[in-house]
mmCIF file of C-alpha atoms in Angstrom:
data_model
loop_
_atom_site.group_PDB
_atom_site.id
_atom_site.type_symbol
_atom_site.label_atom_id
_atom_site.label_comp_id
_atom_site.label_asym_id
_atom_site.label_seq_id
_atom_site.Cartn_x
_atom_site.Cartn_y
_atom_site.Cartn_z
ATOM 1 C CA UNK V 1 42.452 1.067 29.515
ATOM 2 C CA UNK V 2 40.931 3.571 27.274
ATOM 3 C CA UNK V 3 37.684 1.124 27.969
ATOM 4 C CA UNK V 4 38.293 1.957 31.466
ATOM 5 C CA UNK V 5 38.932 5.554 31.217
ATOM 6 C CA UNK V 6 35.692 5.867 29.333
ATOM 7 C CA UNK V 7 33.397 3.858 31.958
ATOM 8 C CA UNK V 8 35.041 5.994 34.273
ATOM 9 C CA UNK V 9 34.457 9.503 32.531
ATOM 10 C CA UNK V 10 30.607 8.498 32.176
ATOM 11 C CA UNK V 11 30.247 7.370 35.443
ATOM 12 C CA UNK V 12 31.597 10.615 36.779
ATOM 13 C CA UNK V 13 29.113 12.362 34.149
ATOM 14 C CA UNK V 14 25.906 10.579 35.353
ATOM 15 C CA UNK V 15 27.174 11.666 39.155
ATOM 16 C CA UNK V 16 27.529 15.606 38.258
ATOM 17 C CA UNK V 17 24.224 15.320 36.037
ATOM 18 C CA UNK V 18 22.207 13.877 39.135
ATOM 19 C CA UNK V 19 24.183 16.460 41.500
ATOM 20 C CA UNK V 20 23.026 19.349 39.013
ATOM 21 C CA UNK V 21 19.585 18.020 39.057
ATOM 22 C CA UNK V 22 19.037 17.889 43.129
ATOM 23 C CA UNK V 23 20.692 21.296 43.308
ATOM 24 C CA UNK V 24 18.796 22.924 40.840
ATOM 25 C CA UNK V 25 15.183 21.794 42.316
ATOM 26 C CA UNK V 26 15.696 21.992 45.647
ATOM 27 C CA UNK V 27 15.859 25.198 47.310
ATOM 28 C CA UNK V 28 13.750 28.237 46.764
ATOM 29 C CA UNK V 29 10.819 26.364 44.823
ATOM 30 C CA UNK V 30 7.271 25.980 46.921
ATOM 31 C CA UNK V 31 3.949 24.239 45.748
ATOM 32 C CA UNK V 32 1.048 25.909 46.334
ATOM 33 C CA UNK V 33 -2.615 24.090 46.127
ATOM 34 C CA UNK V 34 -5.273 25.446 43.938
ATOM 35 C CA UNK V 35 -8.700 25.089 44.729
ATOM 36 C CA UNK V 36 -11.114 23.871 41.768
ATOM 37 C CA UNK V 37 -14.544 25.643 42.514
ATOM 38 C CA UNK V 38 -17.510 23.326 41.532
ATOM 39 C CA UNK V 39 -15.635 20.126 40.982
ATOM 40 C CA UNK V 40 -17.691 16.848 41.632
ATOM 41 C CA UNK V 41 -16.664 15.070 44.524
ATOM 42 C CA UNK V 42 -14.154 11.983 43.383
ATOM 43 C CA UNK V 43 -15.956 8.474 43.974
ATOM 44 C CA UNK V 44 -14.208 5.306 44.888
ATOM 45 C CA UNK V 45 -15.180 2.856 42.210
ATOM 46 C CA UNK V 46 -18.124 0.628 42.954
ATOM 47 C CA UNK V 47 -17.247 -3.161 43.355
ATOM 48 C CA UNK V 48 -17.998 -5.037 40.466
ATOM 49 C CA UNK V 49 -20.080 -7.994 41.740
ATOM 50 C CA UNK V 50 -20.911 -11.041 39.224
ATOM 51 C CA UNK V 51 -24.558 -10.746 39.074
ATOM 52 C CA UNK V 52 -26.591 -13.603 36.676
ATOM 53 C CA UNK V 53 -29.788 -12.372 35.004
ATOM 54 C CA UNK V 54 -31.402 -15.797 33.530
ATOM 55 C CA UNK V 55 -34.460 -16.091 31.568
ATOM 56 C CA UNK V 56 -34.900 -19.997 31.010
ATOM 57 C CA UNK V 57 -37.155 -22.034 32.622
ATOM 58 C CA UNK V 58 -35.118 -25.421 31.761
ATOM 59 C CA UNK V 59 -37.243 -26.470 29.140
ATOM 60 C CA UNK V 60 -35.614 -26.700 25.596
ATOM 61 C CA UNK V 61 -38.755 -25.019 23.984
ATOM 62 C CA UNK V 62 -37.835 -22.098 25.959
ATOM 63 C CA UNK V 63 -37.681 -19.458 22.686
ATOM 64 C CA UNK V 64 -38.007 -22.017 20.196
ATOM 65 C CA UNK V 65 -39.826 -20.980 17.110
ATOM 66 C CA UNK V 66 -38.393 -21.985 14.360
ATOM 67 C CA UNK V 67 -36.273 -19.136 13.430
ATOM 68 C CA UNK V 68 -35.363 -17.921 9.992
ATOM 69 C CA UNK V 69 -32.406 -15.320 8.938
ATOM 70 C CA UNK V 70 -33.459 -11.983 10.063
ATOM 71 C CA UNK V 71 -36.077 -13.361 13.068
ATOM 72 C CA UNK V 72 -34.925 -11.547 16.481
ATOM 73 C CA UNK V 73 -35.822 -12.699 20.051
ATOM 74 C CA UNK V 74 -36.114 -9.691 22.146
ATOM 75 C CA UNK V 75 -36.430 -9.999 26.123
ATOM 76 C CA UNK V 76 -35.780 -7.218 28.760
ATOM 77 C CA UNK V 77 -33.219 -7.638 31.747
ATOM 78 C CA UNK V 78 -33.841 -5.787 34.417
ATOM 79 C CA UNK V 79 -30.545 -5.330 36.786
ATOM 80 C CA UNK V 80 -32.775 -3.935 40.070
ATOM 81 C CA UNK V 81 -35.023 -7.169 39.823
ATOM 82 C CA UNK V 82 -31.890 -9.731 39.529
ATOM 83 C CA UNK V 83 -29.412 -8.194 40.925
ATOM 84 C CA UNK V 84 -28.074 -6.714 44.680
ATOM 85 C CA UNK V 85 -27.322 -3.225 45.092
ATOM 86 C CA UNK V 86 -25.311 -1.455 43.763
ATOM 87 C CA UNK V 87 -27.484 -1.770 40.683
ATOM 88 C CA UNK V 88 -26.359 1.274 38.002
ATOM 89 C CA UNK V 89 -23.934 1.727 36.328
ATOM 90 C CA UNK V 90 -23.719 -1.913 34.948
ATOM 91 C CA UNK V 91 -21.667 -3.629 32.696
ATOM 92 C CA UNK V 92 -22.552 -6.767 30.255
ATOM 93 C CA UNK V 93 -19.439 -8.776 30.496
ATOM 94 C CA UNK V 94 -20.575 -12.218 28.620
ATOM 95 C CA UNK V 95 -23.960 -13.843 27.464
ATOM 96 C CA UNK V 96 -24.450 -17.636 27.360
ATOM 97 C CA UNK V 97 -27.016 -19.144 24.938
ATOM 98 C CA UNK V 98 -27.880 -22.533 23.657
ATOM 99 C CA UNK V 99 -29.132 -23.111 20.094
ATOM 100 C CA UNK V 100 -31.153 -26.429 19.854
ATOM 101 C CA UNK V 101 -30.555 -27.965 16.935
ATOM 102 C CA UNK V 102 -33.832 -29.826 14.521
ATOM 103 C CA UNK V 103 -31.446 -30.869 11.870
ATOM 104 C CA UNK V 104 -32.544 -28.327 10.170
ATOM 105 C CA UNK V 105 -29.748 -25.659 11.326
ATOM 106 C CA UNK V 106 -26.510 -25.093 9.164
ATOM 107 C CA UNK V 107 -23.710 -24.077 10.860
ATOM 108 C CA UNK V 108 -22.456 -22.024 12.215
ATOM 109 C CA UNK V 109 -25.122 -19.748 12.788
ATOM 110 C CA UNK V 110 -24.820 -16.418 12.988
ATOM 111 C CA UNK V 111 -26.245 -14.247 15.832
ATOM 112 C CA UNK V 112 -26.266 -10.684 16.787
ATOM 113 C CA UNK V 113 -26.293 -10.078 20.152
ATOM 114 C CA UNK V 114 -28.018 -6.736 20.266
ATOM 115 C CA UNK V 115 -28.286 -4.459 23.456
ATOM 116 C CA UNK V 116 -31.108 -1.713 23.287
ATOM 117 C CA UNK V 117 -32.334 0.513 25.647
ATOM 118 C CA UNK V 118 -36.103 0.854 26.838
ATOM 119 C CA UNK V 119 -38.605 2.763 24.454
ATOM 120 C CA UNK V 120 -40.401 4.378 27.774
ATOM 121 C CA UNK V 121 -37.977 4.329 30.419
ATOM 122 C CA UNK V 122 -39.633 2.080 33.205
ATOM 123 C CA UNK V 123 -41.987 0.352 30.980
ATOM 124 C CA UNK V 124 -40.699 -2.724 29.505
ATOM 125 C CA UNK V 125 -43.524 -3.322 27.476
ATOM 126 C CA UNK V 126 -42.850 -0.396 25.252
ATOM 127 C CA UNK V 127 -40.751 -2.281 23.493
ATOM 128 C CA UNK V 128 -36.808 -2.163 22.236
ATOM 129 C CA UNK V 129 -35.683 1.604 22.005
ATOM 130 C CA UNK V 130 -32.536 2.680 20.690
ATOM 131 C CA UNK V 131 -29.387 0.433 20.191
ATOM 132 C CA UNK V 132 -26.567 0.686 22.785
ATOM 133 C CA UNK V 133 -24.289 -1.866 21.623
ATOM 134 C CA UNK V 134 -24.381 -4.680 18.829
ATOM 135 C CA UNK V 135 -21.613 -7.901 18.661
ATOM 136 C CA UNK V 136 -22.046 -10.163 15.842
ATOM 137 C CA UNK V 137 -20.745 -14.208 16.283
ATOM 138 C CA UNK V 138 -20.538 -17.422 14.131
ATOM 139 C CA UNK V 139 -21.733 -19.743 16.910
ATOM 140 C CA UNK V 140 -20.269 -23.167 16.145
ATOM 141 C CA UNK V 141 -21.862 -26.530 16.875
ATOM 142 C CA UNK V 142 -19.450 -27.574 19.522
ATOM 143 C CA UNK V 143 -19.723 -24.797 21.722
ATOM 144 C CA UNK V 144 -23.475 -23.540 21.177
ATOM 145 C CA UNK V 145 -25.531 -26.987 20.392
ATOM 146 C CA UNK V 146 -27.942 -28.110 22.647
ATOM 147 C CA UNK V 147 -27.204 -29.202 25.091
ATOM 148 C CA UNK V 148 -24.119 -27.476 25.552
ATOM 149 C CA UNK V 149 -24.228 -23.570 26.685
ATOM 150 C CA UNK V 150 -21.832 -21.467 24.835
ATOM 151 C CA UNK V 151 -20.456 -17.952 26.540
ATOM 152 C CA UNK V 152 -19.988 -14.880 24.483
#
């Protein structure tokens, strides 16, 4: 009997609370919109259509150069050339590559994927500019050894 009385009391308390909130917030309050001068127009987010930017001929020796620790390969990708509009801003979501092992590889291969800006805007021959981001990867043999193409 005591539990039923406590539940009834709790129920009445909740009803009274909702009634008090409803009557307190309802009558003489008005909402006024305040314009913000000079605010930029809101833009709907653009669709993110996938765009594959690739630099390969399908030949196994495409970038082969007898790599040693610390050596780098830098290649320039221009979304304006490879993708359809809208181009900018864009987001790199993954990077796929394969590693050819001539028998001298030490697996896993330590790889840094680095995204650079251009040193000279609009000129890909000017070399890489500032480093924008870096991802380090231990490329395992099962995933990245040719003919497999691993994706990071």
